[in-house]
Amino acid sequence: MKDERNREKHLVLLRDGRTLIGYLRSIDQFANLVLHQTVERIHVGKKYGDIPRGIFVVRGENVVLLGEIDLEKESDTPLQQVSIEEILEEQRVEQQTKQEAEKLKVQALKERGLSIPRADTLDEY
Amino acid sequence: MAQYSPKLNDGQPVLEDYFLDNKNLPVEEMAVGAVNPLDQMDCRADSNLMEQGPGSFSPQISKKVSRIQEEENPEEEQQEEEEDEEEKEGNELGDPAVLSAIHHVQRRHKSSPGLKASSMLGMSPVSLRFLCQTLDYFSPAPFQPTFPSASSPARCFGPQQPSPDPSLFYSPPASWPPRFSLRSHLTQLHPQHQRILLQQREAQRCGHKHQSPRVGKLWSQKPDPYADLMNQREKDWVIKVQMVQLQSENPRLDDYYYQEYYQKLERKQADEELLGRKSRLESPKLVTPYIQKAETYESVVRIEGSLGQVAVSTCFGPRRAIDAVPHGTQEQDTAIYNQKLQVLYRIEKMFLQLLKLEENQKNMLAKPHFYELQSKQLEKIYQALRTDDQDNSEEAANGFLQILSVRKGKVLVARLLLLLPRDQAVHLVLSITSHLPFLIRRDTADQALHMLFKPLGKCISLLAFNELLQGLQGLMVLQPGSQERPITVVLQNQFGISLLYSLLSHGEHLFSLNCSLEKHSRSDLAIWTNMVVLIAWEISHMSAASLAEPLIVPSNLLSLFCRYVDKQIVQQLEARMEYAPMGTELTCLRKLSCSSTYQSVRVEVQEGKIL
């Protein structure tokens, strides 16, 4: 926040895998964040889509990392921006294929008498 | 009752007529007029308000509104007109002006959302808010649908967002055209809804690739009213809090990995600088602010190293004192157990001292007199480690060996060997070699002797010839309790055989260095030769399967053996020691032919004189 004119966008990665991009307005010692004009960016393959979300107050324990976005570099990404609908559709398809693959795997293991304990949340082990 | 009609345009001529009635007063004066009625209402109509109460007031206002706004409901108008006549005089000035002002605000606000309506009226936001609120107060229920936006403009009169759409605050009737700003940060629509709206939008923009113009607008370079929400003081405070957590009195202990990483980085930079990169980039140093650590008061009594509190018995929670008296039924077991505990305790104490030593070594390399400090500490540990009587036949009672039987003890000795002065190190090495079989037997569970190999290797290279012989001789001594020689046990163990090989290799090395045989006494030489022959014999006569695979096989061993033993044995040795080269064999044979001591030694071995 050096200069009002050049606003610095920040990218936050949350523990549940969401990516938020917005202006970081406030932070405290627990890394609780206040994000302004936030956009949730969903990435599927080479495509991404932005969903505007508004103001976010994120509890610090859910933050994985926070970084500043280089506004110049932001424009030259190899990624392609698509509409929200399209990206949501892509995400749904990806989830579906993943689930199907998982199901097959579990089935195969079951046939062999093995089982993998399911992780209920992404980062608990 | 009074319905809010979207057809504002229809209402407009009414207003303008009204304005014209007031002789084309500009808006500001209208505003002034609007403000004053309130005051007038307060003082003049105060009694009115107080006596009549809110309920009676409301129909008047609503009627006024509907009167102003709606032309299309003649019925209501008639009704209103009837009722109005009664109380019109008292509130005539006030209400219509106020209402019109508000209506004006609405209208204006709708058409140009960016402008602050209060500035339009020339009023402060507070007073307008007060206006709306008073009206709200006076007519709660029926009023609200009439002025749904009355309160919302007031709310919007804070720092303005780039694109707030006041239509958002309306509960939109079905006929209302969806003019939602999809990209507005204030919108949170159901994904389904979003999709539908997007489809509609895309239908409008045919074939155009869906950009997000409003998002682009959001990131534009506009003066940001929220830029300094956190002032510098607050930011510094957060940073300070984080830094305080980092600082410590013993950073090498508390923050070991970061310190190591940082030192590695610095070393790399120093190397790079030496290599020729003159421009030395100062890597940013982490400077933690120095904050006095507050005196922490321990309200709870804790014993060091324990988990949890000490059991305290108070009148509120009387506890049974734990019976600390040993029962004494298992006397023998406890004795051994206590002994074990003693050993472990000793190891722990020595380990702490060792850690301190290593710390000092890392930190105080520059200081001139650190060696004296070190040596004192070292001596302490060494004394703790040594046994008083070295000729202790009771191996089990030997403190040093007991320590070596424990895994942690091995680690301790391994690390200590690197720090000890030569003599003491040599002494330890010799005691290890002399009690090798015992150690090997004790190590079957842990298999941890290997960690001793490297430091022992280093110490072996420091050995003098006679000391080496001393060590080797221990291997040949027939133990009182067993039938076999220690060497057999040693050869079957990986650590043992590796140690043996390194000892022999060192001996050979020393031997080759001092080629003039006068250096060593005759007896020494004889002992050496005997040792070598015996060992060679043992190796060759042990089945290849039972021989352990050594950790390293020194290269000079085979040539060593060649000198002293005959061809057969050499061949067998070769097979066991996994040497393939034919060349060495030939050279060995040539050496054999001119060996002078060979014959005499052979005879002695056959006679079994050498044990």
XYZ file of C-alpha atoms in Angstrom:
736
model
C 0.000 0.000 0.000
C 2.681 2.433 -0.957
C 0.671 4.753 -3.090
C -3.037 5.250 -3.443
C -2.714 5.624 -7.174
C -1.041 2.303 -7.756
C -3.238 -0.154 -6.014
C -1.651 -3.467 -5.356
C -3.740 -6.512 -5.884
C -3.170 -9.474 -3.691
C -3.755 -13.101 -4.295
C -4.807 -15.289 -1.427
C -4.890 -19.036 -1.474
C -7.212 -20.584 1.043
C -7.006 -23.957 2.656
C -10.014 -25.252 0.802
C -8.290 -24.522 -2.469
C -10.028 -21.335 -3.430
C -8.081 -18.504 -4.962
C -9.150 -15.000 -4.118
C -7.849 -11.867 -5.724
C -8.556 -8.488 -4.276
C -7.252 -5.437 -2.585
C -5.923 -6.205 0.833
C -7.332 -3.600 3.139
C -6.464 -4.901 6.510
C -4.460 -7.576 8.193
C -3.713 -8.515 11.752
C -1.293 -10.688 13.610
C -3.331 -13.838 12.968
C -3.333 -13.175 9.249
C -7.029 -12.402 9.290
C -7.592 -10.534 6.075
C -10.009 -7.992 4.768
C -10.195 -8.159 1.011
C -11.948 -5.562 -1.021
C -13.488 -5.988 -4.459
C -12.603 -9.574 -4.336
C -12.796 -11.905 -7.234
C -12.738 -15.646 -6.883
C -10.677 -17.141 -9.640
C -11.364 -20.682 -10.678
C -8.700 -22.437 -12.684
C -9.413 -25.450 -14.821
C -6.595 -26.531 -17.081
C -5.471 -23.558 -19.067
C -8.631 -21.623 -18.525
C -9.767 -19.495 -15.688
C -12.815 -17.548 -14.752
C -13.430 -14.767 -12.283
C -16.455 -14.533 -10.070
C -16.856 -11.198 -8.363
C -17.528 -11.652 -4.711
C -17.302 -8.342 -2.959
C -15.788 -7.906 0.435
C -14.186 -10.824 2.154
C -13.139 -11.179 5.742
C -10.995 -14.259 5.965
C -10.058 -15.897 9.198
C -6.321 -16.266 9.466
C -6.187 -19.967 10.038
C -7.664 -20.633 6.612
C -5.040 -18.701 4.726
C -2.356 -20.739 3.066
C -0.478 -17.961 1.384
C -0.829 -14.400 0.369
C 1.079 -12.656 -2.324
C 1.148 -9.480 -4.279
C 0.254 -9.557 -7.934
C 2.557 -7.894 -10.366
C 0.162 -5.909 -12.473
C 2.416 -5.882 -15.491
C 2.995 -9.584 -15.438
C -0.632 -10.233 -14.824
C -1.512 -9.368 -18.404
C 0.842 -11.823 -20.022
C -0.241 -15.161 -18.727
C -0.581 -18.210 -20.937
C -3.956 -18.783 -19.345
C -7.122 -17.941 -21.090
C -9.935 -16.167 -19.373
C -13.406 -17.484 -19.992
C -16.864 -16.696 -18.767
C -18.073 -17.721 -15.381
C -20.542 -20.136 -16.767
C -17.969 -21.832 -18.886
C -15.474 -22.175 -16.115
C -18.071 -23.499 -13.727
C -19.026 -26.016 -16.326
C -15.413 -27.012 -16.823
C -14.953 -27.336 -13.133
C -17.994 -29.511 -12.838
C -16.712 -31.753 -15.613
C -13.319 -31.988 -14.010
C -14.828 -32.885 -10.660
C -16.929 -35.509 -12.320
C -14.020 -37.170 -14.061
C -12.046 -37.095 -10.849
C -14.855 -38.678 -8.922
C -15.296 -41.358 -11.502
C -11.613 -42.150 -11.492
C -11.679 -42.256 -7.714
C -14.634 -44.572 -7.751
C -12.913 -46.946 -10.137
C -9.818 -46.910 -8.000
C -11.734 -47.638 -4.852
C -13.565 -50.419 -6.618
C -10.353 -51.953 -7.851
C -8.840 -51.812 -4.412
C -11.929 -53.247 -2.853
C -11.727 -56.214 -5.175
C -8.243 -56.803 -3.943
C -9.254 -56.486 -0.363
C -7.536 -53.170 0.268
C -8.915 -49.845 1.285
C -7.598 -46.347 1.459
C -8.870 -44.280 4.379
C -10.715 -41.316 3.053
C -9.413 -37.899 3.877
C -12.384 -35.795 4.761
C -10.677 -32.491 4.245
C -7.849 -31.708 1.919
C -5.147 -30.964 4.362
C -5.802 -33.295 7.231
C -3.702 -36.364 7.434
C -52.447 1.760 0.105
C -50.055 4.040 -1.482
C -48.162 2.070 -3.993
C -44.873 3.026 -5.324
C -45.238 3.392 -8.990
C -42.342 2.905 -11.296
C -43.745 5.348 -13.687
C -41.960 8.261 -12.309
C -42.137 10.146 -15.480
C -45.769 10.528 -14.951
C -45.168 12.068 -11.653
C -42.732 14.517 -13.006
C -45.111 17.052 -14.478
C -46.857 17.170 -11.168
C -43.696 18.092 -9.430
C -42.746 20.633 -11.953
C -46.102 22.150 -11.674
C -45.568 22.307 -8.024
C -42.243 23.940 -8.481
C -43.724 26.417 -10.849
C -46.275 27.166 -8.263
C -43.461 28.148 -6.051
C -42.215 30.624 -8.596
C -39.340 28.692 -10.032
C -37.371 28.396 -6.917
C -34.019 26.777 -7.530
C -33.360 23.430 -5.994
C -31.233 24.766 -3.205
C -33.881 27.041 -1.986
C -36.309 24.243 -2.259
C -33.959 22.382 -0.059
C -33.869 25.197 2.364
C -37.555 25.214 2.251
C -37.465 21.551 2.851
C -35.316 21.886 5.867
C -37.259 24.578 7.505
C -40.605 22.857 7.446
C -39.088 20.301 9.687
C -38.149 22.926 12.189
C -41.489 24.462 11.803
C -43.025 21.133 12.258
C -41.078 20.772 15.362
C -42.112 23.959 16.950
C -45.450 24.609 15.441
C -46.795 21.224 14.826
C -45.143 19.809 17.849
C -48.313 19.780 19.738
C -49.896 18.240 16.742
C -47.433 15.456 16.614
C -47.451 14.829 20.273
C -51.112 14.739 20.611
C -51.991 13.016 17.469
C -49.291 10.478 17.641
C -47.585 8.673 14.826
C -50.518 6.750 13.696
C -52.593 9.728 12.762
C -49.776 11.486 11.080
C -48.983 8.728 8.707
C -52.081 8.634 6.619
C -51.657 12.305 5.917
C -48.194 11.858 4.574
C -48.987 8.836 2.577
C -51.903 10.631 1.152
C -49.757 13.543 0.265
C -47.372 11.280 -1.526
C -49.962 9.508 -3.436
C -51.483 12.801 -4.238
C -48.289 14.081 -5.669
C -47.280 11.012 -7.431
C -50.363 9.400 -8.713
C -52.681 10.885 -11.081
C -54.123 7.694 -12.259
C -56.071 6.755 -9.191
C -58.918 9.143 -8.995
C -60.597 7.237 -6.202
C -57.774 7.697 -3.826
C -57.440 11.253 -4.714
C -60.950 11.900 -3.847
C -60.537 10.181 -0.579
C -57.411 12.040 0.191
C -58.838 15.326 -0.702
C -61.645 14.787 1.651
C -59.367 13.974 4.490
C -56.801 16.483 3.577
C -58.941 19.455 3.938
C -59.142 19.013 7.611
C -55.518 19.125 8.452
C -54.018 20.590 5.409
C -53.453 24.034 6.859
C -51.205 22.967 9.619
C -48.888 20.867 7.586
C -49.233 22.223 4.189
C -45.949 23.920 4.019
C -44.084 21.138 5.581
C -45.144 17.942 4.112
C -45.340 18.509 0.429
C -42.020 20.245 0.386
C -40.391 17.536 2.304
C -41.962 14.853 0.271
C -41.132 16.506 -2.953
C -37.607 16.940 -1.836
C -37.332 13.323 -1.069
C -38.949 12.367 -4.255
C -36.619 14.623 -6.068
C -33.765 12.905 -4.381
C -35.044 9.567 -5.462
C -35.432 10.577 -8.991
C -32.090 12.130 -9.207
C -30.518 9.267 -7.519
C -31.992 6.834 -9.899
C -30.748 8.535 -12.973
C -27.248 9.268 -11.848
C -26.202 6.824 -9.254
C -22.774 8.223 -8.818
C -23.765 11.541 -7.416
C -24.425 12.155 -3.851
C -28.008 13.153 -3.460
C -27.416 15.116 -0.361
C -25.124 17.453 -2.173
C -27.890 17.907 -4.679
C -30.127 19.105 -2.010
C -27.502 21.184 -0.447
C -28.044 19.398 2.794
C -25.629 17.474 4.817
C -26.137 13.742 4.666
C -26.918 13.758 8.303
C -29.833 16.073 8.029
C -31.306 14.250 5.109
C -30.917 11.038 6.926
C -32.615 12.573 9.864
C -35.369 13.694 7.565
C -35.924 10.256 6.215
C -35.682 8.743 9.591
C -38.245 11.038 11.079
C -40.586 10.235 8.304
C -39.885 6.614 8.794
C -40.583 6.963 12.416
C -43.815 8.737 11.943
C -45.192 6.225 9.570
C -43.796 2.822 9.933
C -45.706 0.193 8.053
C -47.561 1.833 5.228
C -44.762 4.168 4.582
C -42.208 1.713 3.689
C -43.363 0.501 0.340
C -43.766 4.072 -0.614
C -40.262 5.045 0.146
C -38.186 2.012 -0.260
C -35.353 4.078 -1.469
C -35.735 6.800 1.091
C -33.541 5.066 3.527
C -31.204 3.585 0.983
C -29.863 6.848 -0.339
C -29.101 7.729 3.206
C -27.146 4.571 3.548
C -25.300 5.242 0.376
C -24.099 8.553 1.600
C -20.946 7.192 2.959
C -17.797 6.942 0.879
C -19.143 6.118 -2.472
C -18.352 2.934 -4.295
C -17.470 3.259 -7.950
C -20.621 1.597 -9.078
C -23.217 0.916 -6.494
C -26.554 0.342 -7.908
C -29.303 1.517 -5.624
C -31.714 -0.662 -7.477
C -30.091 -3.445 -5.588
C -31.666 -2.357 -2.414
C -35.117 -2.563 -3.862
C -37.141 -5.653 -3.675
C -37.836 -5.591 -7.336
C -41.321 -6.083 -8.598
C -41.757 -8.423 -11.471
C -42.234 -5.682 -13.986
C -38.997 -4.057 -13.004
C -36.421 -4.428 -15.734
C -33.371 -6.321 -14.474
C -30.772 -3.682 -14.480
C -28.497 -5.469 -12.095
C -24.868 -4.870 -12.336
C -23.546 -8.394 -12.518
C -20.016 -7.404 -12.028
C -20.706 -5.272 -9.061
C -18.900 -6.416 -6.029
C -22.065 -5.972 -4.060
C -23.918 -8.619 -5.976
C -24.042 -12.106 -4.651
C -26.312 -14.080 -6.882
C -27.178 -17.677 -6.877
C -25.051 -19.417 -9.492
C -28.128 -20.477 -11.353
C -29.418 -16.978 -11.394
C -26.095 -15.734 -12.501
C -26.046 -18.110 -15.371
C -29.468 -17.081 -16.520
C -28.537 -13.455 -16.445
C -25.332 -14.139 -18.239
C -27.198 -15.962 -20.920
C -29.446 -12.999 -21.331
C -26.485 -10.774 -21.533
C -24.752 -12.923 -24.031
C -27.888 -12.976 -26.082
C -27.628 -9.233 -26.262
C -24.013 -9.187 -27.135
C -24.111 -11.574 -30.005
C -20.833 -13.193 -30.926
C -18.828 -10.872 -28.789
C -16.263 -12.619 -26.663
C -17.309 -12.230 -23.104
C -14.918 -9.901 -21.497
C -15.460 -8.461 -18.140
C -15.549 -4.743 -18.689
C -16.695 -3.934 -15.224
C -13.950 -5.967 -13.694
C -11.541 -4.000 -15.790
C -13.184 -0.912 -14.511
C -12.683 -2.054 -10.973
C -8.973 -2.332 -11.391
C -8.664 1.045 -12.975
C -6.546 3.761 -11.571
C -9.082 5.740 -9.683
C -8.431 7.518 -6.464
C -8.932 4.812 -3.924
C -10.880 5.915 -0.890
C -9.939 2.791 0.985
C -6.266 3.013 0.331
C -5.109 3.799 3.815
C -7.570 1.856 5.839
C -4.648 0.643 7.852
C -2.345 3.473 8.673
C 1.360 3.005 8.968
C 1.221 2.679 12.721
C -1.093 -0.276 12.534
C 0.993 -1.958 9.894
C 4.090 -1.492 11.957
C 2.312 -2.924 14.917
C 1.362 -6.103 13.110
C 4.895 -6.466 11.841
C 6.219 -5.873 15.312
C 4.000 -8.564 16.769
C 5.232 -11.035 14.205
C 8.823 -10.082 14.794
C 8.558 -10.411 18.513
C 7.540 -13.998 17.998
C 10.716 -14.550 16.056
C 13.200 -13.164 18.471
C 14.723 -15.341 21.099
C 17.675 -15.484 23.376
C 19.039 -18.599 21.804
C 18.148 -18.414 18.127
C 20.279 -21.408 17.252
C 18.131 -23.465 19.509
C 14.751 -21.928 18.897
C 15.049 -21.230 15.236
C 17.621 -23.769 14.179
C 16.592 -24.379 10.606
C 16.313 -20.767 9.662
C 19.687 -19.998 11.198
C 21.313 -22.894 9.369
C 19.739 -21.885 6.108
C 20.827 -18.343 6.554
C 24.394 -19.316 7.358
C 24.492 -21.576 4.347
C 23.310 -18.697 2.231
C 25.940 -16.427 3.638
C 28.628 -18.982 3.089
C 27.538 -19.422 -0.491
C 27.653 -15.704 -1.016
C 31.073 -15.502 0.526
C 32.247 -18.261 -1.796
C 30.793 -16.517 -4.767
C 32.468 -13.342 -3.755
C 35.767 -15.163 -3.450
C 35.304 -16.728 -6.857
C 35.277 -13.351 -8.387
C 31.827 -11.909 -8.274
C 32.890 -8.604 -6.928
C 29.448 -7.169 -6.637
C 28.267 -8.541 -3.401
C 24.541 -8.364 -3.026
C 23.630 -7.922 0.528
C 20.881 -10.348 1.159
C 18.228 -8.836 3.364
C 18.898 -9.594 6.960
C 16.069 -10.344 9.270
C 16.253 -7.766 11.954
C 13.918 -8.351 14.819
C 13.046 -5.431 16.993
C 14.493 -5.705 20.404
C 11.716 -5.920 22.894
C 12.306 -6.579 26.503
C 10.801 -9.873 27.428
C 8.362 -9.322 30.203
C 8.890 -11.123 33.420
C 6.675 -14.128 33.202
C 5.190 -15.220 36.429
C 4.728 -18.916 36.729
C 1.580 -19.338 38.609
C 1.701 -23.055 38.349
C 4.396 -25.109 39.950
C 6.151 -27.280 37.437
C 8.849 -29.838 37.711
C 11.324 -29.563 34.897
C 10.830 -32.147 32.265
C 7.497 -33.354 33.502
C 4.257 -33.135 31.651
C 1.592 -31.296 33.489
C 1.248 -29.860 36.925
C 2.378 -31.071 40.231
C -0.412 -32.674 42.152
C -1.355 -30.251 44.843
C -3.778 -31.056 47.536
C -5.928 -28.176 48.719
C -8.996 -27.941 50.822
C -11.059 -27.631 47.693
C -9.588 -30.665 46.049
C -7.955 -33.000 48.428
C -5.848 -35.515 46.633
C -4.479 -38.749 47.877
C -0.770 -38.492 48.060
C 0.770 -40.910 45.607
C 2.344 -43.812 47.332
C 6.005 -43.381 46.563
C 7.241 -46.273 48.604
C 8.560 -49.126 46.463
C 6.936 -52.422 47.186
C 10.072 -54.445 47.097
C 8.647 -57.698 45.822
C 10.721 -57.614 42.662
C 14.117 -56.957 44.119
C 16.343 -58.349 41.424
C 14.442 -56.865 38.573
C 14.505 -53.459 40.109
C 18.218 -53.679 40.667
C 18.841 -54.307 36.999
C 16.233 -51.748 36.120
C 17.882 -49.205 38.343
C 21.192 -49.957 36.813
C 19.789 -49.402 33.393
C 18.275 -46.194 34.556
C 21.625 -45.135 35.920
C 23.258 -45.728 32.600
C 20.593 -43.806 30.767
C 20.843 -40.986 33.211
C 24.575 -40.777 32.746
C 24.157 -40.735 29.014
C 21.696 -37.907 29.217
C 23.929 -35.814 31.400
C 26.885 -36.329 29.149
C 24.810 -35.589 26.106
C 23.821 -32.235 27.440
C 27.431 -31.410 28.073
C 28.340 -32.579 24.611
C 25.682 -30.409 23.031
C 26.987 -27.413 24.880
C 30.467 -28.192 23.679
C 29.372 -28.436 20.088
C 27.467 -25.192 20.399
C 30.523 -23.452 21.714
C 32.606 -24.868 18.968
C 30.321 -23.486 16.343
C 30.006 -20.120 17.933
C 33.334 -19.378 19.441
C 35.763 -20.385 16.742
C 37.128 -16.892 16.615
C 37.898 -16.534 20.256
C 41.476 -17.280 21.197
C 40.930 -18.945 24.486
C 38.021 -21.090 23.565
C 40.198 -24.123 23.447
C 40.935 -23.904 27.128
C 37.301 -23.642 27.907
C 36.613 -26.539 25.633
C 39.240 -28.769 27.055
C 37.955 -28.381 30.555
C 34.528 -29.415 29.467
C 35.883 -32.242 27.445
C 37.844 -33.514 30.348
C 34.744 -33.536 32.452
C 32.898 -35.639 29.971
C 35.762 -37.927 29.463
C 36.116 -38.580 33.114
C 32.464 -39.267 33.339
C 32.808 -41.721 30.521
C 35.837 -43.604 31.625
C 35.788 -46.380 34.031
C 38.006 -46.195 37.000
C 39.576 -49.552 36.584
C 40.497 -50.374 33.074
C 41.297 -53.969 33.682
C 37.809 -54.710 34.682
C 37.222 -58.238 33.658
C 33.548 -57.919 34.402
C 32.505 -56.538 31.130
C 28.968 -56.144 32.191
C 30.042 -53.854 35.007
C 32.244 -51.711 32.818
C 30.573 -48.333 32.689
C 31.933 -47.394 29.333
C 30.745 -50.561 27.744
C 27.375 -50.214 29.334
C 27.061 -46.831 27.775
C 28.074 -48.255 24.461
C 25.397 -50.871 24.737
C 22.739 -48.216 24.542
C 22.056 -46.669 21.181
C 22.199 -43.165 22.489
C 25.466 -43.963 24.143
C 26.907 -44.936 20.795
C 25.774 -41.672 19.321
C 27.352 -39.869 22.233
C 30.681 -41.615 21.866
C 30.663 -41.170 18.100
C 30.247 -37.441 18.441
C 32.609 -37.182 21.335
C 35.401 -38.982 19.537
C 35.559 -36.180 17.035
C 36.175 -33.647 19.757
C 38.516 -35.468 22.098
C 42.272 -34.936 22.110
C 44.324 -37.676 20.609
C 45.329 -39.637 23.627
C 41.925 -39.896 25.106
C 40.436 -40.792 21.772
C 42.996 -43.498 21.299
C 42.250 -44.889 24.696
C 38.586 -45.131 23.860
C 39.301 -46.761 20.546
C 41.432 -49.365 22.168
C 38.860 -50.179 24.760
C 36.334 -50.587 21.993
C 38.523 -52.904 19.996
C 39.430 -54.976 22.990
C 35.834 -55.559 23.849
C 34.501 -55.895 20.353
C 32.803 -59.260 20.705
C 30.959 -58.090 23.760
C 29.787 -54.985 21.996
C 28.747 -56.935 18.977
C 26.714 -59.269 21.058
C 25.052 -56.405 22.812
C 24.330 -54.670 19.552
C 22.238 -57.346 17.925
C 19.028 -55.573 18.804
C 20.028 -52.082 17.719
C 22.428 -52.691 14.868
C 23.694 -49.256 15.591
C 27.424 -49.814 15.754
C 27.800 -48.489 12.236
C 27.500 -44.967 13.399
C 30.705 -45.464 15.281
C 32.562 -46.548 12.200
C 33.358 -43.209 10.714
C 34.697 -41.537 13.842
C 36.575 -44.692 14.707
C 38.100 -44.698 11.268
C 39.336 -41.199 11.858
C 40.794 -42.132 15.189
C 42.432 -45.244 13.843
C 44.415 -43.129 11.434
C 45.853 -41.413 14.480
C 47.010 -44.634 16.079
C 50.643 -45.361 16.558
C 51.985 -48.719 15.567
C 52.306 -50.126 19.018
C 48.850 -49.000 19.941
C 47.561 -50.646 16.849
C 49.192 -53.846 17.781
C 47.682 -53.599 21.186
C 44.316 -53.334 19.650
C 44.828 -56.231 17.316
C 46.166 -58.441 19.977
C 42.989 -58.144 21.906
C 41.253 -59.861 19.042
C 43.374 -62.918 19.261
C 43.064 -63.462 22.936
C 40.966 -66.419 23.731
C 38.221 -65.286 26.001
C 37.904 -67.130 29.290
C 34.259 -67.896 28.918
C 34.115 -69.019 25.314
C 35.703 -71.582 23.090
C 36.225 -69.515 20.081
C 38.450 -66.606 19.486
C 37.025 -63.158 19.369
C 38.099 -62.814 15.826
C 35.530 -65.257 14.590
C 32.763 -63.245 16.090
C 34.295 -60.126 14.744
C 34.563 -61.461 11.246
C 30.959 -62.430 11.188
C 29.819 -58.983 12.031
C 29.833 -56.210 9.498
C 31.059 -53.568 11.838
C 33.661 -55.857 13.239
C 35.094 -56.872 9.927
C 35.133 -53.332 8.672
C 36.928 -52.205 11.778
C 39.402 -54.977 11.434
C 40.097 -54.153 7.847
C 40.625 -50.529 8.629
C 42.994 -51.451 11.420
C 44.990 -53.676 9.139
C 44.989 -51.133 6.434
C 46.332 -48.557 8.781
C 48.991 -50.905 9.935
C 50.022 -51.577 6.396
C 50.077 -47.905 5.742
C 52.329 -47.286 8.713
C 54.480 -50.177 7.701
C 54.935 -48.960 4.200
C 55.717 -45.492 5.444
C 58.523 -46.663 7.643
C 60.199 -49.032 5.282
C 63.330 -49.100 7.295
C 62.579 -51.898 9.677
C 64.788 -50.512 12.348
C 62.113 -48.054 13.270
C 60.065 -50.692 14.908
C 61.348 -53.062 17.474
C 61.819 -56.660 16.495
C 59.096 -57.863 18.765
C 56.675 -55.390 17.325
C 57.378 -56.619 13.876
C 56.970 -60.176 14.918
C 53.703 -59.451 16.565
C 52.531 -57.656 13.483
C 53.458 -60.476 11.206
C 51.782 -62.972 13.437
C 48.673 -60.958 13.595
C 48.452 -60.621 9.887
C 49.032 -64.267 9.274
C 46.531 -65.330 11.833
C 43.913 -63.028 10.576
C 44.514 -64.134 7.044
C 44.241 -67.689 8.128
C 41.041 -67.084 9.933
C 39.523 -65.297 7.028
C 40.462 -67.951 4.588
C 39.167 -70.719 6.727
C 35.895 -69.170 7.363
C 33.231 -69.989 4.866
C 32.508 -67.162 2.526
C 28.897 -67.242 3.493
C 29.484 -66.505 7.145
C 31.837 -63.668 6.467
C 30.143 -60.367 6.817
C 30.347 -57.866 4.072
C 32.514 -55.003 5.204
C 31.512 -51.414 4.888
C 34.692 -50.565 3.080
C 37.506 -52.734 1.817
C 40.806 -50.922 1.889
C 42.863 -51.433 -1.211
C 46.150 -52.278 0.411
C 44.943 -55.311 2.293
C 45.510 -57.958 -0.280
C 49.050 -56.870 -0.912
C 49.527 -56.970 2.805
C 48.376 -60.523 2.954
C 50.363 -61.521 -0.058
C 53.553 -60.772 1.729
C 52.971 -63.142 4.543
C 50.853 -66.028 3.464
C 51.028 -68.692 0.822
C 49.308 -68.891 -2.471
C 46.399 -71.004 -1.453
C 45.413 -68.741 1.317
C 45.826 -65.722 -0.840
C 43.520 -67.225 -3.363
C 40.948 -67.903 -0.749
C 41.364 -64.463 0.661
C 40.894 -63.047 -2.719
C 37.699 -64.891 -3.180
C 36.400 -63.708 0.120
C 37.530 -60.210 -0.190
C 36.102 -60.031 -3.652
C 39.172 -58.963 -5.446
C 39.186 -59.796 -9.094
C 42.328 -58.304 -10.573
C 44.741 -60.835 -11.923
C 47.551 -58.378 -11.908
C 47.689 -58.093 -8.182
C 47.830 -61.813 -7.826
C 50.887 -62.066 -9.966
C 52.638 -59.368 -8.088
C 51.712 -61.106 -4.867
C 53.188 -64.346 -6.005
C 56.372 -62.647 -6.996
C 56.550 -61.091 -3.612
C 55.984 -64.435 -2.015
C 58.910 -65.984 -3.600
C 61.272 -63.535 -2.075
C 59.718 -63.267 1.305
C 62.204 -64.063 3.958
C 60.182 -64.181 7.039
C 57.582 -66.334 5.448
C 58.997 -69.693 6.251
C 59.592 -69.092 9.888
C 56.158 -67.758 10.476
C 54.535 -70.613 8.682
C 56.266 -73.092 10.822
C 55.224 -71.365 13.949
C 51.614 -71.261 12.885
C 51.626 -74.924 12.158
C 53.044 -75.645 15.475
C 50.224 -73.790 17.069
C 52.598 -71.759 19.112
C 51.087 -68.521 18.167
C 47.767 -67.902 19.677
